[in-house]
Tab-separated table of C-alpha atoms and ligand atoms in Angstrom:
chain	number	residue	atom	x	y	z
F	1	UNK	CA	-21.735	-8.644	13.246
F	2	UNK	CA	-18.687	-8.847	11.011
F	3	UNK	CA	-15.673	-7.303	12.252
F	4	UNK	CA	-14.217	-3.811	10.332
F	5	UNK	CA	-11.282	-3.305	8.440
F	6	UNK	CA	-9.676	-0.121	7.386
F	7	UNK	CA	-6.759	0.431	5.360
F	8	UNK	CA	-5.140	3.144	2.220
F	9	UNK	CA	-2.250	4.025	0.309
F	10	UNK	CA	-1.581	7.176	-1.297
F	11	UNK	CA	-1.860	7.923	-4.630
F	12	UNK	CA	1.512	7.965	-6.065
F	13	UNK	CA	1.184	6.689	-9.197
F	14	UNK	CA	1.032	3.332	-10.667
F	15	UNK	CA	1.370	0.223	-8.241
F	16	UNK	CA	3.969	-1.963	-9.238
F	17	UNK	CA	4.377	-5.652	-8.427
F	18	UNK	CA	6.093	-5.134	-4.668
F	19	UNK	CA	2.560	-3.770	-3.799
F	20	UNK	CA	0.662	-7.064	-4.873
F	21	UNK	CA	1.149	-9.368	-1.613
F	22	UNK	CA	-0.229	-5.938	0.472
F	23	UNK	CA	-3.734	-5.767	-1.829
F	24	UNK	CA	-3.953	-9.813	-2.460
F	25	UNK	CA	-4.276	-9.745	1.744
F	26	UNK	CA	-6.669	-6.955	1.369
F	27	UNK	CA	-8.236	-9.238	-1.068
F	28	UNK	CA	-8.115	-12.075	0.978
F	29	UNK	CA	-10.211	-10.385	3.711
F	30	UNK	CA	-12.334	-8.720	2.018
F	31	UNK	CA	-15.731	-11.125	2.445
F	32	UNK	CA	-14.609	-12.097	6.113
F	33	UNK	CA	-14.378	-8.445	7.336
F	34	UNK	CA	-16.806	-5.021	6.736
F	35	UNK	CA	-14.240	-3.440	4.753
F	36	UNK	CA	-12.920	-0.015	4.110
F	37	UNK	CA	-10.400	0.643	1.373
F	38	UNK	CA	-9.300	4.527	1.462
F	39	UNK	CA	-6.808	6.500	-1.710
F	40	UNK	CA	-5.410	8.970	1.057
F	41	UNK	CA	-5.018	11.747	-0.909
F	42	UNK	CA	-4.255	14.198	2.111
F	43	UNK	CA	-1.506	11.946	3.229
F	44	UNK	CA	0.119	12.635	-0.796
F	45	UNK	CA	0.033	16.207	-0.187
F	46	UNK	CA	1.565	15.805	3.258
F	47	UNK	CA	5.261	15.051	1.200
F	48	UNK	CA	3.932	16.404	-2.288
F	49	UNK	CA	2.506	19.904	-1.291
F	50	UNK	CA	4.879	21.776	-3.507
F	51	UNK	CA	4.410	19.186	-7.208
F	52	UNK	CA	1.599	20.213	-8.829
F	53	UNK	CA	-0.086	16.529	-8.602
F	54	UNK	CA	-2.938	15.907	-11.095
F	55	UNK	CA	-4.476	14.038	-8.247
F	56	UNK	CA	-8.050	13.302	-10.022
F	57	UNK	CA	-6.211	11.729	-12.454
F	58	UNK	CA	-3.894	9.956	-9.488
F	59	UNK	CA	-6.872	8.665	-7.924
F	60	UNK	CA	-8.228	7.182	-10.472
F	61	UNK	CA	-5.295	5.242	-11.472
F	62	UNK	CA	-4.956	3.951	-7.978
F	63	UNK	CA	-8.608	2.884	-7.568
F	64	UNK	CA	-8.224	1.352	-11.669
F	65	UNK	CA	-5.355	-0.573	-9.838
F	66	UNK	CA	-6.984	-2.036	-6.921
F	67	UNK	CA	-9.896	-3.522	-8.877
F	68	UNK	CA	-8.236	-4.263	-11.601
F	69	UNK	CA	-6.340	-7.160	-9.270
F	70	UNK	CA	-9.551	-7.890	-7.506
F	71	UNK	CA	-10.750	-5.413	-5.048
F	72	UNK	CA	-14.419	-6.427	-4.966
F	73	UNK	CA	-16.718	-3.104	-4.514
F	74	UNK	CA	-19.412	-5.546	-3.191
F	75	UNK	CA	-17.829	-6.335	-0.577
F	76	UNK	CA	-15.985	-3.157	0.215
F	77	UNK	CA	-16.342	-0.155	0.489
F	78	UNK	CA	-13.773	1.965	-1.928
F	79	UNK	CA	-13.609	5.925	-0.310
F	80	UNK	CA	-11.557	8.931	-1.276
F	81	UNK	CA	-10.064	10.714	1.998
F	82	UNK	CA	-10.864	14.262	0.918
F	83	UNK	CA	-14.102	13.207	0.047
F	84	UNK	CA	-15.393	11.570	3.712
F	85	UNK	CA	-14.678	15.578	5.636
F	86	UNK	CA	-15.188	13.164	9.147
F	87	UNK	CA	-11.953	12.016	8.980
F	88	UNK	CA	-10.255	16.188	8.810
F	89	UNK	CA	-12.407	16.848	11.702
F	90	UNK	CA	-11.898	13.335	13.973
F	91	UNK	CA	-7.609	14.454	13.057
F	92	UNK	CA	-8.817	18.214	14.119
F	93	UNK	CA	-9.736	16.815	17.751
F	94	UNK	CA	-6.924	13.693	18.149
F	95	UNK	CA	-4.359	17.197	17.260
F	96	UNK	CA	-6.130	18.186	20.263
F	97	UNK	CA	-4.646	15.454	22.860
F	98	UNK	CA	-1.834	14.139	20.889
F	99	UNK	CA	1.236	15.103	22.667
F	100	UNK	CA	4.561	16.178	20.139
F	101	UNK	CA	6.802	14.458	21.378
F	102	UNK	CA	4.290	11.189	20.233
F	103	UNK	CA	4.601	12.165	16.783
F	104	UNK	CA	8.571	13.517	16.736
F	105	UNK	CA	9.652	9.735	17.932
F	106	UNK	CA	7.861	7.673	15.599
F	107	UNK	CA	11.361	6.303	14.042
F	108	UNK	CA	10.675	7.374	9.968
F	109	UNK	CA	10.030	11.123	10.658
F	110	UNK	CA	13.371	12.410	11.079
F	111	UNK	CA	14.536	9.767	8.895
F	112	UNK	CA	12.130	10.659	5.976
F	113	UNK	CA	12.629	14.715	6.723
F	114	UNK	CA	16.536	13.856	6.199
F	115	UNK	CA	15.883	11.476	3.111
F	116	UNK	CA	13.519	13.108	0.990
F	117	UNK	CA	14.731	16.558	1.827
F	118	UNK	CA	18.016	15.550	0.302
F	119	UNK	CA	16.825	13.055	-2.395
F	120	UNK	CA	14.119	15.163	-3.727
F	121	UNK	CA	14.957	18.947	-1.899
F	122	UNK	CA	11.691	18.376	-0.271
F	123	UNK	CA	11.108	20.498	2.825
F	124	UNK	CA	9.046	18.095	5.332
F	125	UNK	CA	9.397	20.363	8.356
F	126	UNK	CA	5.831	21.074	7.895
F	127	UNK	CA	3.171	21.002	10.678
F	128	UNK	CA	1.185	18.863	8.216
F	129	UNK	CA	3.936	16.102	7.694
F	130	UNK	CA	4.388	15.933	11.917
F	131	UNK	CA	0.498	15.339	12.122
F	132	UNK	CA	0.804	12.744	9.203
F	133	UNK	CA	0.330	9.342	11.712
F	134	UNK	CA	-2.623	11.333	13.418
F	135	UNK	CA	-4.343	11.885	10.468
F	136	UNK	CA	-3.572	7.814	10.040
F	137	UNK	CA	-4.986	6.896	13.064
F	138	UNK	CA	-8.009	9.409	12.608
F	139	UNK	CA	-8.509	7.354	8.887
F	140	UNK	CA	-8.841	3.916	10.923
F	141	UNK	CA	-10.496	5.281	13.762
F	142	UNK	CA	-13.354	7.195	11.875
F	143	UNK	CA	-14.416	3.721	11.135
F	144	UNK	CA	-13.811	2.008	14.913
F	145	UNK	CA	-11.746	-0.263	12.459
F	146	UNK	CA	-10.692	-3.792	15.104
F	147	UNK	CA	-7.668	-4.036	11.962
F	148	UNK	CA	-5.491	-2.450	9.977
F	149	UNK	CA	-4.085	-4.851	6.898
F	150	UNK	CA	-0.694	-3.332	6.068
F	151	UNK	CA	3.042	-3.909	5.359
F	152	UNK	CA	5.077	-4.230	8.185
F	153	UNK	CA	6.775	-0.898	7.765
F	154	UNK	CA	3.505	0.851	8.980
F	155	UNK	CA	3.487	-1.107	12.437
F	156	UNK	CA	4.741	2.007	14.247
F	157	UNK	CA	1.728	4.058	13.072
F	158	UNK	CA	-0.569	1.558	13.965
F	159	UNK	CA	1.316	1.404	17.489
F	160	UNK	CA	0.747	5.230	17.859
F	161	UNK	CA	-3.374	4.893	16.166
F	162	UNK	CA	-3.809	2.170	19.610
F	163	UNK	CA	-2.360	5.008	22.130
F	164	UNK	CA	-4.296	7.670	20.592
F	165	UNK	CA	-7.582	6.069	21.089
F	166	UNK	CA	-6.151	4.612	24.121
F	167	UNK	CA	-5.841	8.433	25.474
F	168	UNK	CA	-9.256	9.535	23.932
F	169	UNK	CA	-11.389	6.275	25.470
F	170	UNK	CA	-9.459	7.450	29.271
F	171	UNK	CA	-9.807	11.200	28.592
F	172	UNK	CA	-13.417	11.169	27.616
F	173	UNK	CA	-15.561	7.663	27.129
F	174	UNK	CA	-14.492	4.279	25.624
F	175	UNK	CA	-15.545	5.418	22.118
F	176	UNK	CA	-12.672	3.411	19.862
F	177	UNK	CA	-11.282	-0.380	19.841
F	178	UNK	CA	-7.377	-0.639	19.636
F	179	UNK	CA	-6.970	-1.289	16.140
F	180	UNK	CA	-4.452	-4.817	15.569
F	181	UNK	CA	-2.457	-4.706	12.474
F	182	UNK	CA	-2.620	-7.661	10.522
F	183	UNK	CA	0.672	-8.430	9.016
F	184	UNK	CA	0.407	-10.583	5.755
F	185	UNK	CA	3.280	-12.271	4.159
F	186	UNK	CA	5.139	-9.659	2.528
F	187	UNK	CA	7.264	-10.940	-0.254
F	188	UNK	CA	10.112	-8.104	-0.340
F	189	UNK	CA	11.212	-7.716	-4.137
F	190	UNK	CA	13.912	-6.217	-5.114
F	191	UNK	CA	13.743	-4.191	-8.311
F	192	UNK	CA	15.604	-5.445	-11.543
F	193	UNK	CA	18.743	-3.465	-10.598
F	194	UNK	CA	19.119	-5.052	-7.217
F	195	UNK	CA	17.875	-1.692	-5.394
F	196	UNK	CA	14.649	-1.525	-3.217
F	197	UNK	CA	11.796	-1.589	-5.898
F	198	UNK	CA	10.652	1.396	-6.507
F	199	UNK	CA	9.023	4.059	-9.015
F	200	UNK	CA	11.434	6.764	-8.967
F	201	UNK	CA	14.290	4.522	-9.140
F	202	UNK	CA	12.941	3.069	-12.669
F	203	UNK	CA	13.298	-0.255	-11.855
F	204	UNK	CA	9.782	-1.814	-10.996
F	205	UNK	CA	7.546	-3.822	-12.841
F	206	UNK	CA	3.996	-2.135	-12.909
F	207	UNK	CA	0.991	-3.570	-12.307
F	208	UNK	CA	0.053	-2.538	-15.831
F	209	UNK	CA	2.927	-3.898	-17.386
F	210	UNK	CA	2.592	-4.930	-20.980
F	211	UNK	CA	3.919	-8.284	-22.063
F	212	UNK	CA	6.775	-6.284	-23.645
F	213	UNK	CA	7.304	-4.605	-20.425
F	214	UNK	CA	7.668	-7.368	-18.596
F	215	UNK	CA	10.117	-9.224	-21.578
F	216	UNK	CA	12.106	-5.715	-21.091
F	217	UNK	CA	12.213	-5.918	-17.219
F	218	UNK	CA	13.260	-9.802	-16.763
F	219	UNK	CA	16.122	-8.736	-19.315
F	220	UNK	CA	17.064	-5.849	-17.154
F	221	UNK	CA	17.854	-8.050	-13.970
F	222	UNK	CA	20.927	-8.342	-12.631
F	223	UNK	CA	22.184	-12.070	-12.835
F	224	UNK	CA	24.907	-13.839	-11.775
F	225	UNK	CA	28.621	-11.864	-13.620
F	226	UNK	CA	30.626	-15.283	-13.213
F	227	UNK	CA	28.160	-16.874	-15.746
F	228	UNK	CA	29.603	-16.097	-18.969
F	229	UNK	CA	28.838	-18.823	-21.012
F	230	UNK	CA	25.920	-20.813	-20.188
F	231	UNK	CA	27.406	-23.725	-18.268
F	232	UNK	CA	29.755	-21.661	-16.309
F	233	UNK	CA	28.482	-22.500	-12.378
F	234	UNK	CA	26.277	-19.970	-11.351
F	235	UNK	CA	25.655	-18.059	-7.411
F	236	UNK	CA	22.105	-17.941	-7.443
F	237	UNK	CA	22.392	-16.066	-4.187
F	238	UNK	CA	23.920	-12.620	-6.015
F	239	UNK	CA	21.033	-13.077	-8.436
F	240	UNK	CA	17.697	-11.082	-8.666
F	241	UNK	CA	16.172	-13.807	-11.111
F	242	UNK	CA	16.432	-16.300	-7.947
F	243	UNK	CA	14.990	-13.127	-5.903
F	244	UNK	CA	11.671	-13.120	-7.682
F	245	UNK	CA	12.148	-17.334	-8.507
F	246	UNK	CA	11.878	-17.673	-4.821
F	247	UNK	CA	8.777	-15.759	-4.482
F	248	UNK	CA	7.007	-16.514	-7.663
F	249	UNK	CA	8.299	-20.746	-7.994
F	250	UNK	CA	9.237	-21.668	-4.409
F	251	UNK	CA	8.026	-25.270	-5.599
F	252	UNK	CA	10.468	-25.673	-8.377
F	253	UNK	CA	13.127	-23.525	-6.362
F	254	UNK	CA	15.479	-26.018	-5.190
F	255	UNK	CA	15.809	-27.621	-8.813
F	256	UNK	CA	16.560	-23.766	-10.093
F	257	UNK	CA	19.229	-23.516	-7.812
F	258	UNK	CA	20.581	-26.977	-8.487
F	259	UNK	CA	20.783	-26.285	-12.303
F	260	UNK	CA	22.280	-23.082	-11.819
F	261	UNK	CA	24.897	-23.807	-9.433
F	262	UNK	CA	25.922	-26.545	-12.273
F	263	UNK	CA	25.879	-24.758	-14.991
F	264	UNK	CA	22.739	-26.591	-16.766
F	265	UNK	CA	20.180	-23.767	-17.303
F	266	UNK	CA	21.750	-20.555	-18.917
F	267	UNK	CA	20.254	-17.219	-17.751
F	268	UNK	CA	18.337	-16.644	-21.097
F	269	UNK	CA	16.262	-19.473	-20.206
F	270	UNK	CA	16.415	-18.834	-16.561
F	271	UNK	CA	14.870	-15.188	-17.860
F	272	UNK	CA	12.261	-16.667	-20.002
F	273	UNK	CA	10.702	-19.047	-17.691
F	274	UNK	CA	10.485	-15.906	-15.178
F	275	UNK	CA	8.683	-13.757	-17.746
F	276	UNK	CA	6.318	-16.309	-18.386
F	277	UNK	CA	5.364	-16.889	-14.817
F	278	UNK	CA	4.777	-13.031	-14.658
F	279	UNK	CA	3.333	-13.147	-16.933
F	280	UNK	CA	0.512	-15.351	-16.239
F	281	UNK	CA	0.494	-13.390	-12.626
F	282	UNK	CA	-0.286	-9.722	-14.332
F	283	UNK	CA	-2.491	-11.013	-17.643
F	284	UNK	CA	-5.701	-11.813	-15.777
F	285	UNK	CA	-5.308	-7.853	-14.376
F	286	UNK	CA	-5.180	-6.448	-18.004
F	287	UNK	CA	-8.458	-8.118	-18.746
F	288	UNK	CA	-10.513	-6.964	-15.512
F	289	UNK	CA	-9.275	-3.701	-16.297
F	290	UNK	CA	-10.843	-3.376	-19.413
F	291	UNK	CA	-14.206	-3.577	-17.630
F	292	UNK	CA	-13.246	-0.929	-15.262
F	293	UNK	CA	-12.007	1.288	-17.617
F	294	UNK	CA	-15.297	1.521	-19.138
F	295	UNK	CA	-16.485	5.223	-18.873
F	296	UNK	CA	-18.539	5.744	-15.583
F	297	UNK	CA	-17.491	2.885	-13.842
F	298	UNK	CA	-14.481	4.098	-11.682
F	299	UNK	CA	-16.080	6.803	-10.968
F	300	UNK	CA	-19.546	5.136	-9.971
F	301	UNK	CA	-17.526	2.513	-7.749
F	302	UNK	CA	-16.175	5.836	-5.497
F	303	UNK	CA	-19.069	7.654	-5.475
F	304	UNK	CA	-20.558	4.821	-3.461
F	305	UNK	CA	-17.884	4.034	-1.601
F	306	UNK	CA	-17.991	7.609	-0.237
F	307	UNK	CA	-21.507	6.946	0.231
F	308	UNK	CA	-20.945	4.303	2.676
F	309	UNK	CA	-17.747	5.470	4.626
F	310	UNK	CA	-19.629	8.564	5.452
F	311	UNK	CA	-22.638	7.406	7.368
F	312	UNK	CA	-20.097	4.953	9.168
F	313	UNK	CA	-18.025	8.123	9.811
F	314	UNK	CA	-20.692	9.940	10.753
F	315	UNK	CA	-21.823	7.653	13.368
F	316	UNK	CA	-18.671	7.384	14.979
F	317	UNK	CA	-18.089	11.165	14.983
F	318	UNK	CA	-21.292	11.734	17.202
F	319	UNK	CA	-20.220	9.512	19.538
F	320	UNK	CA	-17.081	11.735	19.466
F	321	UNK	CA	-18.692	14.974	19.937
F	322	UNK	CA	-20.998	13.718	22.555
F	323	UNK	CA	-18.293	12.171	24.347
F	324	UNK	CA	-16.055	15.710	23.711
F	325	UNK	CA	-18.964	17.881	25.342
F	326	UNK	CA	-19.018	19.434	21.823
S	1	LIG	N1	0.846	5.519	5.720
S	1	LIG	C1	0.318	4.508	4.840
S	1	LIG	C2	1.387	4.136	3.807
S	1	LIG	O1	2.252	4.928	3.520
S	1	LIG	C3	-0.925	4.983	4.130
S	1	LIG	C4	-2.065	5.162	5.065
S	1	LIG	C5	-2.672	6.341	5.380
S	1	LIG	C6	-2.740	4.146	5.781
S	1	LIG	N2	-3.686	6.141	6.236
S	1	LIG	C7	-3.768	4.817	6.525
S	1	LIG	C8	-2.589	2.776	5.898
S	1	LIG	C9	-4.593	4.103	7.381
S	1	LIG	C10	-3.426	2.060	6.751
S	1	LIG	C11	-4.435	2.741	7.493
S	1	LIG	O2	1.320	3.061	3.271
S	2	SF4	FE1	20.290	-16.179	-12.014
S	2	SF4	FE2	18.928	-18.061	-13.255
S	2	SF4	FE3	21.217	-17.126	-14.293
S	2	SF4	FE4	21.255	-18.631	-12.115
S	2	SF4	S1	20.548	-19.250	-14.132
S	2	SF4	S2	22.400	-16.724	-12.419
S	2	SF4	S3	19.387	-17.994	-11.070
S	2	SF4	S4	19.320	-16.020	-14.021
């Protein structure tokens, strides 16, 4: 029997290039692994309560994303949170014998109350916000997922999803693995300004990204400011061309850096060669979206990944229940 796999993201808008080495791991396991792919839409309203979200249209962007860079709905199942109710009722009971304090030291949630409440005036001292890593470890645990693919800032929420069913299975009856996280190789890209990438700072490269786009981006990166003219030595190291070089040419990075340092590849060049290799990267995305975008299809794809999750969920919550007394 093949081993499960659960893992989301919420639907935020469109992905953007920084979120590529998370779904190309996703990707990678999909045919190794029973798979479950979730758009947590609850986990948007936890921080977007109060901003009107179109989220049918949200969702649909995020699931036109994930297949469009070649989520395979064969092999996975692709679910809507709101949709699959099991995974409100499994957060319902872990609420139940999840102790505060648990929640108030997991180390982003004063952090993020502090950050977004003076970024974006958001007001995150909500009971809803608190609960958000139960409702994450109810989302894995609704499946008995054995791993959790994710970015490496999420390991404390996976560390918190292992005592939660650690609790339940001593409380009650061994009903849930311990979920591992599985850590891929996450390439952390800088956006073209230097800043973390990011949507609301305008500086990301979407997944979407028309060849203009991308020309625009590339020109939008901060290089070297010694290089004036073109054979002035260059500091590769202050540049975010070498950032994404690194990550996107490691084999040709050492002759990059080489040429740079003395002053025998200008930045215009430097620029183009990047653009191409992105290029390349984001065309063969544009085309498989075109299929998806098909009318129907998106919406066919969820309704039977729904389907699926919820007789898995279902399963799992009678063990639950019957393990509960309920
Ligand atoms: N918290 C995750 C993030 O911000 C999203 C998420 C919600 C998730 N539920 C999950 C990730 C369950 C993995 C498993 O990226
Ligand atoms: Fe950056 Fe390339 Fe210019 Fe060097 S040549 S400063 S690596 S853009």
């Amino acid at each position: 029997m093949k081993k499960r796999i659960f893992s989301g993201m919420r639907p935020t808008g469109a992905l953007h290039i920084g979120h590529l080495s998370v779904l190309q791991n996703w990707i990678a396991l999909q045919s190794e692994y029973e798979c479950y792919f979730g758009i947590v839409d609850w986990h948007a309203l936890t921080t977007g309560y109060a901003d009107r979200l179109d989220m049918r249209g949200l969702i649909r962007d995020i699931a036109l994303d994930w297949l469009s860079v070649g989520l395979d709905p064969e092999q996975c199942a692709i679910l809507i949170q709101s949709n699959v109710l099991e995974h409100a009722e499994l957060h319902l009971l872990f609420s139940m014998i999840t102790p505060i304090s648990w929640l108030e030291r997991v180390p982003t949630y004063k952090d993020q109350i502090q950050q977004l409440g003076k970024e974006e005036g958001k007001d995150l001292s909500t009971y809803g916000f608190l609960g958000y890593p139960a409702l994450q470890a109810a989302d894995i645990l609704v499946y008995k997922a054995d791993a959790v693919p994710v970015g490496e800032d999420q390991l404390p929420h996976i560390e918190l999803c292992r005592e939660i069913a650690r609790r339940f299975n001593f409380m009650y009856e061994a009903v849930f693995p311990e979920p591992r996280a599985i850590i891929g190789k996450i390439a952390m890209l800088p956006g073209v300004d230097g800043r973390k990438m990011s949507k609301s700072y305008h500086n990301a490269i979407s997944l979407t990204a028309t060849s203009k786009e991308i020309k625009t981006r590339v020109q939008q990166m901060i290089t070297d400011p010694a290089r004036v003219r073109k054979d002035d030595p260059g500091h590769p190291e202050v540049c975010v061309v070498h950032r994404f070089q690194q990550i996107y040419q490691p084999e040709r990075i050492a002759e990059i850096e080489a040429d740079c340092r003395e002053g025998k590849i200008g930045c215009v060049a430097c620029k183009a060669q990047l653009a191409d290799i992105l290029e390349k990267l984001l065309s063969p995305f544009r085309e498989r979206r075109l299929h998806w975008e098909e009318p129907g299809r998106v919406e066919k794809v969820l309704r039977e990944g729904n389907e699926r999750a919820r007789e898995t969920a279902l399963a799992t919550m009678k063990d639950v229940r019957q393990a509960m007394g309920l």
